[in-house]
Coordinates of C-alpha atoms in Angstrom, one line a residue:
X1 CA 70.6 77.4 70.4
X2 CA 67.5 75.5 69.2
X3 CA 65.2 78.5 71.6
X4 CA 67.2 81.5 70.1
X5 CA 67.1 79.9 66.6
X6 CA 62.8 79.4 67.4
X7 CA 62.8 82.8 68.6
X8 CA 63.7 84.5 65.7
X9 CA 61.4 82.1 63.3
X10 CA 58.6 83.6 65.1
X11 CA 60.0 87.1 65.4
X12 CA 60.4 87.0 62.1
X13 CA 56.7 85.7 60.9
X14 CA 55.8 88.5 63.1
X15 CA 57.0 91.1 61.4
X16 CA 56.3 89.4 57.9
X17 CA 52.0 89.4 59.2
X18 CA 52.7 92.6 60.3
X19 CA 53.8 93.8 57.2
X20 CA 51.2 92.3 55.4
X21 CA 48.4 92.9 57.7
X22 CA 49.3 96.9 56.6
X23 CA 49.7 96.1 53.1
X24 CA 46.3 94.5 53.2
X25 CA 44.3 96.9 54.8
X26 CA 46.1 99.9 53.0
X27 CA 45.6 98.0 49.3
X28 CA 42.0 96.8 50.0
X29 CA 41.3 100.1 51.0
X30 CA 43.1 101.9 47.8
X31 CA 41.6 99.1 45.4
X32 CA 38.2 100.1 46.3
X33 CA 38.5 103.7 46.4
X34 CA 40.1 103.8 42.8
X35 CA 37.8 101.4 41.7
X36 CA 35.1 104.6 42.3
X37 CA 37.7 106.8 40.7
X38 CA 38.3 104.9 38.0
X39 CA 35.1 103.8 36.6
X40 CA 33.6 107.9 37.0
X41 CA 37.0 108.6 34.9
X42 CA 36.3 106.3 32.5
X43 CA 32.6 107.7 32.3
X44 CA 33.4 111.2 32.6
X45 CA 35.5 110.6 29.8
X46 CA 33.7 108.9 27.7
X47 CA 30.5 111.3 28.0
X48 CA 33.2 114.1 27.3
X49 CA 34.0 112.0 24.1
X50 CA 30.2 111.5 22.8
X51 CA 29.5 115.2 23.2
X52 CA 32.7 116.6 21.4
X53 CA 31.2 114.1 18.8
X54 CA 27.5 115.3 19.3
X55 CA 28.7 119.5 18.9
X56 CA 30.7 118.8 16.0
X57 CA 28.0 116.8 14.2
X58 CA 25.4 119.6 15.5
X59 CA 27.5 122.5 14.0
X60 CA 27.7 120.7 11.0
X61 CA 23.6 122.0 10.7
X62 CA 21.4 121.4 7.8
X63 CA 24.4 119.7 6.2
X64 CA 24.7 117.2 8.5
X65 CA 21.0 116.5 8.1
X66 CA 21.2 116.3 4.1
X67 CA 24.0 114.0 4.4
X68 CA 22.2 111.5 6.7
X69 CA 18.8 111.2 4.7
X70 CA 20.9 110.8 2.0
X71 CA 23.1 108.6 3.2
X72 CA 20.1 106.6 4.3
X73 CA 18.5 106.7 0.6
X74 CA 21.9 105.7 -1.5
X75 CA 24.1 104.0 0.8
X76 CA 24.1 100.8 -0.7
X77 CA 25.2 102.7 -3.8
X78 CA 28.3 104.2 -1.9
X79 CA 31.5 102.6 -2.6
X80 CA 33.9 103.5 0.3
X81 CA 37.3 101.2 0.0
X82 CA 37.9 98.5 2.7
X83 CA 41.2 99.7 3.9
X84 CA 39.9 103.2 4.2
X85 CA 42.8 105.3 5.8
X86 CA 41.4 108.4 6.7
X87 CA 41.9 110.6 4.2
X88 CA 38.4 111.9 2.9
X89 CA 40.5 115.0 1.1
X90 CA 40.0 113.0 -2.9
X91 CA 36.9 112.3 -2.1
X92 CA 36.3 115.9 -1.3
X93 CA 37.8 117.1 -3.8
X94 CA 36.4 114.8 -6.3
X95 CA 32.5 116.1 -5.6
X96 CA 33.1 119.7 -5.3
X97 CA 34.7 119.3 -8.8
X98 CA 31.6 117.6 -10.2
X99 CA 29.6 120.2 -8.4
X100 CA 31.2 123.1 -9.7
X101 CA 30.8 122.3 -13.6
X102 CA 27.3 121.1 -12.7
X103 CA 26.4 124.5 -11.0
X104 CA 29.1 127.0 -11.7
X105 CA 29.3 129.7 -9.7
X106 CA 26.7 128.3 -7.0
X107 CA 26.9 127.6 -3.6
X108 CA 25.5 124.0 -1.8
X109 CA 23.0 124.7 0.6
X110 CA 22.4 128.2 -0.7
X111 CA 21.9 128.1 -4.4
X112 CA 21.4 124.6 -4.9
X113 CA 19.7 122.5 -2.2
X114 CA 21.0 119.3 -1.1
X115 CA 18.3 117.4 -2.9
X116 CA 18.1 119.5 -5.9
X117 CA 21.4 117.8 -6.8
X118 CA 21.6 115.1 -9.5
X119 CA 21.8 111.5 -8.0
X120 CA 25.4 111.0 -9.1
X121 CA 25.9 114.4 -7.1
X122 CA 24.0 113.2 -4.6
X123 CA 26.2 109.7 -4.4
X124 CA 29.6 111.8 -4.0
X125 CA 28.5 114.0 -1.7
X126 CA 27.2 110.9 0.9
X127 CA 30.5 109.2 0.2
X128 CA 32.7 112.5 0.7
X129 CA 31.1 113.0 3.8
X130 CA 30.5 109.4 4.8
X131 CA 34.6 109.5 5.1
X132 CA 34.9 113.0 6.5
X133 CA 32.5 111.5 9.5
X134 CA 34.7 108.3 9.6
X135 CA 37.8 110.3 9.5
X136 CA 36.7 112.5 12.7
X137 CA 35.2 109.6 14.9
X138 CA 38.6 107.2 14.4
X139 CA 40.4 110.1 15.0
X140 CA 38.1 111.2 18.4
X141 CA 38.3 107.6 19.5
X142 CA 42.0 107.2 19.2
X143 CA 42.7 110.8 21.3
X144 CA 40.0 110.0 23.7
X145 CA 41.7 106.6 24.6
X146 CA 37.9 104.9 23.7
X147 CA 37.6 101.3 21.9
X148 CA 34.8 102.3 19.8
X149 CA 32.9 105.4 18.5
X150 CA 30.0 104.9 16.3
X151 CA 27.1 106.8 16.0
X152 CA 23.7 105.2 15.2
X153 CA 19.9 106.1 13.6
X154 CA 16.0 104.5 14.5
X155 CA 15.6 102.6 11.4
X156 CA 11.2 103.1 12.4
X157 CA 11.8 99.3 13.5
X158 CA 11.3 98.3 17.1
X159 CA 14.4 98.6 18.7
X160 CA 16.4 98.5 15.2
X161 CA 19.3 100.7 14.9
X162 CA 21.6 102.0 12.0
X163 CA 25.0 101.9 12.4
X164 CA 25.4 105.2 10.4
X165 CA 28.7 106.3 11.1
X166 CA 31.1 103.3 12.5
X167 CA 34.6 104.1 13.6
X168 CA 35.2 99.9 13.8
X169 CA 35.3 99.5 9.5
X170 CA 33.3 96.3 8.1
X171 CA 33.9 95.0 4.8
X172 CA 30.7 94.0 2.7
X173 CA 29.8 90.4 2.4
X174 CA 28.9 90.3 -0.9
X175 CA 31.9 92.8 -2.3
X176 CA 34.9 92.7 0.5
X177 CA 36.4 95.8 -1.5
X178 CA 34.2 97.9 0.0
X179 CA 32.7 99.2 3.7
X180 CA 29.1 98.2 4.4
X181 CA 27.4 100.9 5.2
X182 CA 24.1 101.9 7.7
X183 CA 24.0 98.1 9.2
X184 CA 20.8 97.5 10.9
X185 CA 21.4 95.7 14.3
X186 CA 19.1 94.9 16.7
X187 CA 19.5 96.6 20.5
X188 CA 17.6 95.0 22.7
X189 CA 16.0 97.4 25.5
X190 CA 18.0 95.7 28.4
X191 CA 21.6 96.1 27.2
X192 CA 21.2 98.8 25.5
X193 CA 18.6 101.1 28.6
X194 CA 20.8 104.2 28.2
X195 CA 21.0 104.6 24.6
X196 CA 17.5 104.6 24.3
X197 CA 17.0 106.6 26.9
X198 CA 19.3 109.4 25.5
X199 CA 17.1 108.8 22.3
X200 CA 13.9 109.6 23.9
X201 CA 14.7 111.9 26.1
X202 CA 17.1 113.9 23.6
X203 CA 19.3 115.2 26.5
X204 CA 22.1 114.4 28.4
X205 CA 21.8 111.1 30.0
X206 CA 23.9 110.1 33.2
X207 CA 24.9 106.9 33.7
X208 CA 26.1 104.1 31.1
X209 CA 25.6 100.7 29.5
X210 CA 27.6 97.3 30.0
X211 CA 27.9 95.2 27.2
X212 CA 30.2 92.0 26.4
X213 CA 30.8 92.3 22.7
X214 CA 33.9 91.5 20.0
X215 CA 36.2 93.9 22.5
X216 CA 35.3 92.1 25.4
X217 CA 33.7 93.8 28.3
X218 CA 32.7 97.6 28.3
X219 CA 31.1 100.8 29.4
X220 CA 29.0 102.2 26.7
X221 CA 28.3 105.7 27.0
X222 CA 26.1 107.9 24.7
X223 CA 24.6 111.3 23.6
X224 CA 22.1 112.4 21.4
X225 CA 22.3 114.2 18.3
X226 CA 19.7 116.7 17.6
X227 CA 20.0 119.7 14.7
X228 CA 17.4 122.9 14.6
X229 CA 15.1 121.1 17.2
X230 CA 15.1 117.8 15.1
X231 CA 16.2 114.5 16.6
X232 CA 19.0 112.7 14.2
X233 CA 20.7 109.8 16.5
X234 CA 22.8 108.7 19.2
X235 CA 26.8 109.3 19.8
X236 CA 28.0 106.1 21.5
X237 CA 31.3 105.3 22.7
X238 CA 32.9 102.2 24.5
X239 CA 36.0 101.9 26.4
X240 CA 37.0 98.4 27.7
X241 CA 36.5 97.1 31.2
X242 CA 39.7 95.3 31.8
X243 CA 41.6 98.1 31.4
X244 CA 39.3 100.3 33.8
X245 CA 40.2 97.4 35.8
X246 CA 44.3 97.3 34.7
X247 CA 44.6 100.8 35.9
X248 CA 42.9 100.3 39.3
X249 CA 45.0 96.7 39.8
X250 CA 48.2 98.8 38.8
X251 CA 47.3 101.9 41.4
X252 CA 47.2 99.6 44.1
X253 CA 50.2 97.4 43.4
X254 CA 52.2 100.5 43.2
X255 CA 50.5 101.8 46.6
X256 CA 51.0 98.3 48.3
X257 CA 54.9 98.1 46.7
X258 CA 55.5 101.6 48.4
X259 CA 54.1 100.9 51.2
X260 CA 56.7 97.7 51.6
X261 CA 59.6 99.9 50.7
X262 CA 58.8 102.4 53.0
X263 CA 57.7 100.2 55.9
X264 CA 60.2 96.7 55.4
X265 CA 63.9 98.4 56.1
X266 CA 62.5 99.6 59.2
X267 CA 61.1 96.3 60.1
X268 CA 64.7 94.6 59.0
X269 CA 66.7 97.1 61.2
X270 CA 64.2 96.0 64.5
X271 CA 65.0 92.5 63.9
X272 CA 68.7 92.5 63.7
X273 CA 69.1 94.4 66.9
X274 CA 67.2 92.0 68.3
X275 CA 69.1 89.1 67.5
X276 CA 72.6 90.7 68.1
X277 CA 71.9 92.2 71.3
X278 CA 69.0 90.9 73.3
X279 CA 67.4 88.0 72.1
X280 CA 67.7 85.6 74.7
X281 CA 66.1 88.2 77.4
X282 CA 63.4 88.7 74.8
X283 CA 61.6 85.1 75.4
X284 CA 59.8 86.9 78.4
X285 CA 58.3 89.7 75.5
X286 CA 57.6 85.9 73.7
X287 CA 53.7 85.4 75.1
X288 CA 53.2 89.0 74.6
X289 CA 54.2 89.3 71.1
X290 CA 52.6 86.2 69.8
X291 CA 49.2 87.6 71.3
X292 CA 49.6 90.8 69.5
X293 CA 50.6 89.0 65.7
X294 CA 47.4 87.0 66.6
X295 CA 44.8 89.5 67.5
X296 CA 46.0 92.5 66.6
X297 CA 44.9 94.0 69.9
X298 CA 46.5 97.4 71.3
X299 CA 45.8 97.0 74.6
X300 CA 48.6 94.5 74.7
X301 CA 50.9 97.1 74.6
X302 CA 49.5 98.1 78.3
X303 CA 50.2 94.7 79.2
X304 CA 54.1 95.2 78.3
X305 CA 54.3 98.4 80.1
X306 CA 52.8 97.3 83.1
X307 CA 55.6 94.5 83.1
X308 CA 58.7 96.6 82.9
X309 CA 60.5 96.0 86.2
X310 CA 64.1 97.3 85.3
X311 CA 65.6 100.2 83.5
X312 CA 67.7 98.2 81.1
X313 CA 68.1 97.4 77.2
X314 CA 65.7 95.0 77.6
X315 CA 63.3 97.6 79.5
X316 CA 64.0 100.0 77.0
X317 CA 63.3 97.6 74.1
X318 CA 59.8 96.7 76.3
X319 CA 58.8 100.2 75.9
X320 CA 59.9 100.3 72.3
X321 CA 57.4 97.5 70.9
X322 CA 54.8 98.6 73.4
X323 CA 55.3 102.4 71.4
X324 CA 55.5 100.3 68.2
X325 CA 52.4 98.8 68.2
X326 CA 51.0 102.1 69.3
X327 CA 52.1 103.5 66.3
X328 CA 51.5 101.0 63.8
X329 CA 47.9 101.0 64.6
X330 CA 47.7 105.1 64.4
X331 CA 50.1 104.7 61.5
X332 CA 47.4 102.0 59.5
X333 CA 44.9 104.5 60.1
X334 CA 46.5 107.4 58.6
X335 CA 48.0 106.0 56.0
X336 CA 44.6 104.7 54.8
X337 CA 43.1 108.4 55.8
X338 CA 45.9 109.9 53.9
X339 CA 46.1 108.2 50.6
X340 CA 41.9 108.6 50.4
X341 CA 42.7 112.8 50.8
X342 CA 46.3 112.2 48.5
X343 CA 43.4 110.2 45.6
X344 CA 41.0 113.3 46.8
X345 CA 43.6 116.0 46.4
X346 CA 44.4 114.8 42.8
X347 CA 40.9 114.4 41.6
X348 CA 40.5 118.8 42.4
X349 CA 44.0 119.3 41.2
X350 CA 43.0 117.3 37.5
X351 CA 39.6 119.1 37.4
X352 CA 41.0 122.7 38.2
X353 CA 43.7 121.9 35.5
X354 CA 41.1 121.2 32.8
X355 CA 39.1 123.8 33.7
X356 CA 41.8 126.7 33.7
X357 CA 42.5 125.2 30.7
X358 CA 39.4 125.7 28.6
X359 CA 37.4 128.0 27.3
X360 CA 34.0 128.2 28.8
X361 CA 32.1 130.1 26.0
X362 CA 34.0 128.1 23.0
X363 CA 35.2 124.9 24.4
X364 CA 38.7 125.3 23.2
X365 CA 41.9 126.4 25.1
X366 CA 42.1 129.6 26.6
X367 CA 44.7 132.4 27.3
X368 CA 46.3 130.0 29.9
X369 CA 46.5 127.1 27.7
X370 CA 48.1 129.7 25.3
X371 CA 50.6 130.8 27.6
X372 CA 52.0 127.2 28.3
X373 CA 51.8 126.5 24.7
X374 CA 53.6 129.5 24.3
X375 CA 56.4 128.2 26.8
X376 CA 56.4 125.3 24.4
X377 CA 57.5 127.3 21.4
X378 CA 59.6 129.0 23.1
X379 CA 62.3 126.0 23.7
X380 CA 61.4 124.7 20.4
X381 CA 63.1 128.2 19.2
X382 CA 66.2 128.2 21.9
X383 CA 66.9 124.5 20.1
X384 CA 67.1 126.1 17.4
X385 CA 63.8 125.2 15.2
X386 CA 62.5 128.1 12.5
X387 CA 59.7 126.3 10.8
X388 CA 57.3 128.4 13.3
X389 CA 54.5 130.4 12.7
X390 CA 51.5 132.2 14.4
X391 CA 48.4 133.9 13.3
X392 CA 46.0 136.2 15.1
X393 CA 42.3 136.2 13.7
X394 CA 39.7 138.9 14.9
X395 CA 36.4 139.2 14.9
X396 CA 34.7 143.1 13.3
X397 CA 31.9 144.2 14.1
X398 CA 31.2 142.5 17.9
X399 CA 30.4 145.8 20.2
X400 CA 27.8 146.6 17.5
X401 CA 26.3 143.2 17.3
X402 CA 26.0 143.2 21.2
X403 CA 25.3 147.0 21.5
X404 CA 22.6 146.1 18.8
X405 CA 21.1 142.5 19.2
X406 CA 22.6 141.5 23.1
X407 CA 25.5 139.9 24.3
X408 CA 23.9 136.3 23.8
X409 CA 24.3 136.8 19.9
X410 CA 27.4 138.1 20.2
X411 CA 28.7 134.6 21.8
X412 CA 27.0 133.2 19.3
X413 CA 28.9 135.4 16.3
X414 CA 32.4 134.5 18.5
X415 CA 31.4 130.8 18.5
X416 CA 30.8 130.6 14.6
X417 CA 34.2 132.2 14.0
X418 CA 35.7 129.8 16.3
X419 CA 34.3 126.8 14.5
X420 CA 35.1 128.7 11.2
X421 CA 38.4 128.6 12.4
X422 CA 39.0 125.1 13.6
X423 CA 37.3 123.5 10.8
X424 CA 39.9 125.5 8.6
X425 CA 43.5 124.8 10.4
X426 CA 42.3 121.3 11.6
X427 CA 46.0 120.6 12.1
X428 CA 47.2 123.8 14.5
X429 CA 46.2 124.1 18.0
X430 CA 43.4 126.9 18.3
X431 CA 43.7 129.3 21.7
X432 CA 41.0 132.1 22.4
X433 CA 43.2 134.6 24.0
X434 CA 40.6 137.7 24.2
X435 CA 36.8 138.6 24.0
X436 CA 36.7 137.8 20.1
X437 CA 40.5 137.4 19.6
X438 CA 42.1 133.7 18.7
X439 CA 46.0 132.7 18.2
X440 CA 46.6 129.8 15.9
X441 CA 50.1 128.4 16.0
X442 CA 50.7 127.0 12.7
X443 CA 51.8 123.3 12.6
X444 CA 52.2 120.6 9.9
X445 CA 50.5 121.3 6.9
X446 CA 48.8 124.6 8.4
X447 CA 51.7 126.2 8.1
X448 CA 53.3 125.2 4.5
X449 CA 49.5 125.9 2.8
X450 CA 48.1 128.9 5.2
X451 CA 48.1 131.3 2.4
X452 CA 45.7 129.0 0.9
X453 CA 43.9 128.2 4.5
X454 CA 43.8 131.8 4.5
X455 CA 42.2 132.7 1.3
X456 CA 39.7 129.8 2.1
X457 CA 38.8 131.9 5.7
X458 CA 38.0 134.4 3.8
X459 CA 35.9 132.9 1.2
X460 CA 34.2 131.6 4.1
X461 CA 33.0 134.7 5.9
X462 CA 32.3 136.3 2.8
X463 CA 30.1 133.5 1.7
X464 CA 28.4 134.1 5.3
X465 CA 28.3 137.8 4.7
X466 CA 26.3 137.1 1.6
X467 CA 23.3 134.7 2.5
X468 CA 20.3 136.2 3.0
X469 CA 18.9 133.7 5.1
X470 CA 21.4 134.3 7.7
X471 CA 20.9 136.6 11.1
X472 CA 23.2 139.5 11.3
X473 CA 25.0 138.2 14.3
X474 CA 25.5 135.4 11.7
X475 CA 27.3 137.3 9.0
X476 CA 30.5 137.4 10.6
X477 CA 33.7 139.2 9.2
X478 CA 36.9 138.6 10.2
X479 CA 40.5 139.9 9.7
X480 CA 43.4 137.5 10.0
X481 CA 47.2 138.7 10.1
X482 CA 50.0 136.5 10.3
X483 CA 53.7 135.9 11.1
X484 CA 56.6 133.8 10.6
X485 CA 59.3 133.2 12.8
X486 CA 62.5 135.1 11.8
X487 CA 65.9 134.6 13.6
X488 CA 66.9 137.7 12.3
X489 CA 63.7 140.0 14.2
X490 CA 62.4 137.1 16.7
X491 CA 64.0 136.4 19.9
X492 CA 60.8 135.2 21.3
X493 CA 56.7 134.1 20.8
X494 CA 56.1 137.7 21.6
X495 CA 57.8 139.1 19.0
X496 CA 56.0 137.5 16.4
X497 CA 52.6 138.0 18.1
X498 CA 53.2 141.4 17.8
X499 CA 53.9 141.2 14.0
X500 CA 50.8 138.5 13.5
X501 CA 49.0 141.0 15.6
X502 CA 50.0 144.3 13.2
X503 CA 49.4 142.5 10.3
X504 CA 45.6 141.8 11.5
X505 CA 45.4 145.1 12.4
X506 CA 46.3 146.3 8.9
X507 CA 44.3 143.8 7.5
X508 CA 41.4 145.4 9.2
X509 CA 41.8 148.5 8.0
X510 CA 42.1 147.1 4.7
X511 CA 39.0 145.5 4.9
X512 CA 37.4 149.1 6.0
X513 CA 39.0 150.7 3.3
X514 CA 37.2 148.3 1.3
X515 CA 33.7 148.8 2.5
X516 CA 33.8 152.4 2.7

């Protein structure tokens, strides 16, 4: 009794080091290679993150550039509540209203330049678009999963920095009311290489930064901002190093913890055969067995073979471990080969998907994006929902601007409608579904105010149409038809693309009528 009972203590510690001998190699082997993935995800995402930031701030143009010297000058004088929410719209509101009785009928940045404005004008307008700024990077930084967005300005002193726009809000010392604004921090050349880096060399610089700061540990990535050739500052962005490091600790555990369901039952079933049926014949496998849990050699399976004398159970069973450790080694090894293609595979598979998904001209979603969004819709109206609406927006004039001035100004006239466009229904995802054709599916507040979103499109492009400093290609017009979903007429996402789309179309020719 005491041998069969030692027997299967050892049988059993056999299987557990076997077990974990897999598990080891297969989650060393999976920590490692996620730990690659991971941290090139985290940067990847991250330099995606600074350059959104970087294009929206460079499309802002000559405004953005007012509001930084500005912001610069009069900052201290800029009174921007502590518990700042978000929501720039009153202080919008508030400086267009004090622009428009100052200079009615003019247009900022056309009629009046930015400076020409009175200092109190000049005050609203840094503090409107101080919190527009603020509004986008918190927003930026909470979809792109960062733990910090902040974009920051040479103050002319060695290694000195602004803190011009900072998505993490600081109350002032001296008045905790209010934000402190343009904090001057020093950024010492050895923590901060890539920032000023990107800096000097105004371009796109690979690579990122490792800081310990009030987050903890993170990767710092950045961009730089320039406007008409002119340097302005640096996008940064940080995301956290733990939880680079949480996601790569949870990969594995789950790899390891599939691993042990997949391989343990079969383990179990080996061992209680053994014991029921043949375990007092076994103690001649004994010798073998313990060699192979200690040195993991295959050619011990040879030595089994080679010892089979008879054609019984116990013969059979001989053959079975020999075949098992066989196949446990060629099993390690393609596991471990399999789960680096499986980690491989899905890298493609998520870059192809972001890919079909985005327009290359515009940067936002394409036809294909459309389509599933259009899927989306679509069971949105089978459960019965009717607060739904679409609009189709078209650009005029694009063969000739491209028959006339090239195809390169013609991107250029479909990218300035775009951001026309996005800047307007802010709330509604945007799709470019043709050459110079985009589908707006109206959400939120998009859809209750679009006849005023509408009206403002419009005033837009004509504004456009109407400066004289502008290229032609920069002029652009635009007709925008829309529709709403009717239970009545609608059965589908089709159906009211074709209305949205007639309703451009007559738009159009309204607009034609007009000029002619």
């Amino acid at each position: 009794m005491k041998v069969r009972i030692g027997l299967i203590h050892k049988l059993i510690c056999f299987f557990i080091m076997l077990l974990l001998s897999i598990l080891a190699i297969a989650g060393v082997s999976t920590y490692y290679s996620q730990r690659h993935t991971q941290t090139n995800s985290a940067e990847s995402n991250l330099q995606n993150l600074v350059r959104f930031l970087s294009n929206l701030m460079e499309s802002d143009g000559e405004e953005f550039q007012a509001f930084q010297a500005l912001s610069l000058k009069y900052s201290s004088r800029v009174d921007i509540p502590a518990d700042f929410s978000g929501d720039y719209h009153p202080a919008k509101n508030q400086f267009y209203q004090e622009f428009n009785a100052t200079f009615p009928g003019k247009v900022l940045g056309q009629d009046i330049a930015y400076e020409d404005m009175p200092e109190d004008l000049k005050i609203l307008f840094v503090k409107y678009k101080q919190e527009y700024w603020l509004h986008i990077f918190a927003k930026a930084q909470k979809d792109f999963g960062a733990v910090y967005a902040y974009y920051v300005v040479p103050t002319g002193k060695k290694l000195h920095m602004y803190y011009l726009l900072d998505a993490v809000q600081e109350a002032r010392k001296d008045d905790p009311r209010y934000l402190h604004l343009n904090i001057d921090v020093y950024q010492d050349m050895k923590t901060h290489a890539h920032m000023w880096k990107a800096w000097e060399n105004s371009g796109y610089t690979p690579g990122h930064d490792t800081q310990d700061n009030e987050f903890g540990k993170t990767y710092i990535c950045y961009y730089p901002l320039v406007i008409n050739g002119t340097k302005m500052g640096v996008v940064a962005a940080d995301v956290l190093i733990s939880h680079v490091d949480n996601t790569i600790l949870d990969n594995t555990l789950r790899q390891m913890v599939g691993l042990s369901i997949l391989i343990l039952p079969f383990l179990i079933i080996i061992a209680i055969r053994l014991e029921k049926a043949y375990i007092r014949r076994l103690i001649r496998l004994r010798a073998w067995v313990g060699d192979f849990s200690r040195t993991k050699e295959e050619n011990i399976a040879g030595k089994i073979q080679d010892n089979i004398k008879t054609s019984d159970e116990i013969a059979d069973l001989s053959g079975e471990i020999a075949n098992m450790i066989h196949e446990i080694c060629k099993y390690t090894q393609s596991l471990i080969h399999k789960n680096r293609e499986l980690l491989e595979a899905q890298d493609k598979i998520r870059a192809a998907n972001e890919l079909a998904n985005k327009d290359s001209l515009t940067g936002i979603r394409n036809k294909t994006a459309y389509d599933l969004e259009a899927k989306k819709v679509e069971e949105r109206i089978q459960k019965g929902e009717k607060k739904l609406g679409i609009a189709i927006v078209d650009l005029n004039f694009l063969k000739k601007i491209n028959d006339t001035y090239g195809h390169e100004k013609g991107n250029l006239a479909i990218k300035k409608l775009c951001f026309i466009i996005c800047h307007i229904f802010q709330h509604s995802p945007v799709f470019r579904i043709g050459g110079d054709e985009f589908a707006i599916f109206l959400s939120d507040g998009d859809y209750d105010n679009y006849d005023a979103l509408s009206r403002e499109f419009y005033r837009q492009t004509k504004q456009l149409q109407k400066d004289p400093s502008l290229e032609p290609w920069d002029k652009i017009s635009a007709a925008i038809g829309v529709a709403y979903f009717d239970p009545g007429t609608d059965s589908n996402v089709e159906d009211m693309f074709k209305r949205a789309d007639a309703n451009m179309y007559q738009q159009k020719k309204s607009m034609k009528a007009a000029r002619e």
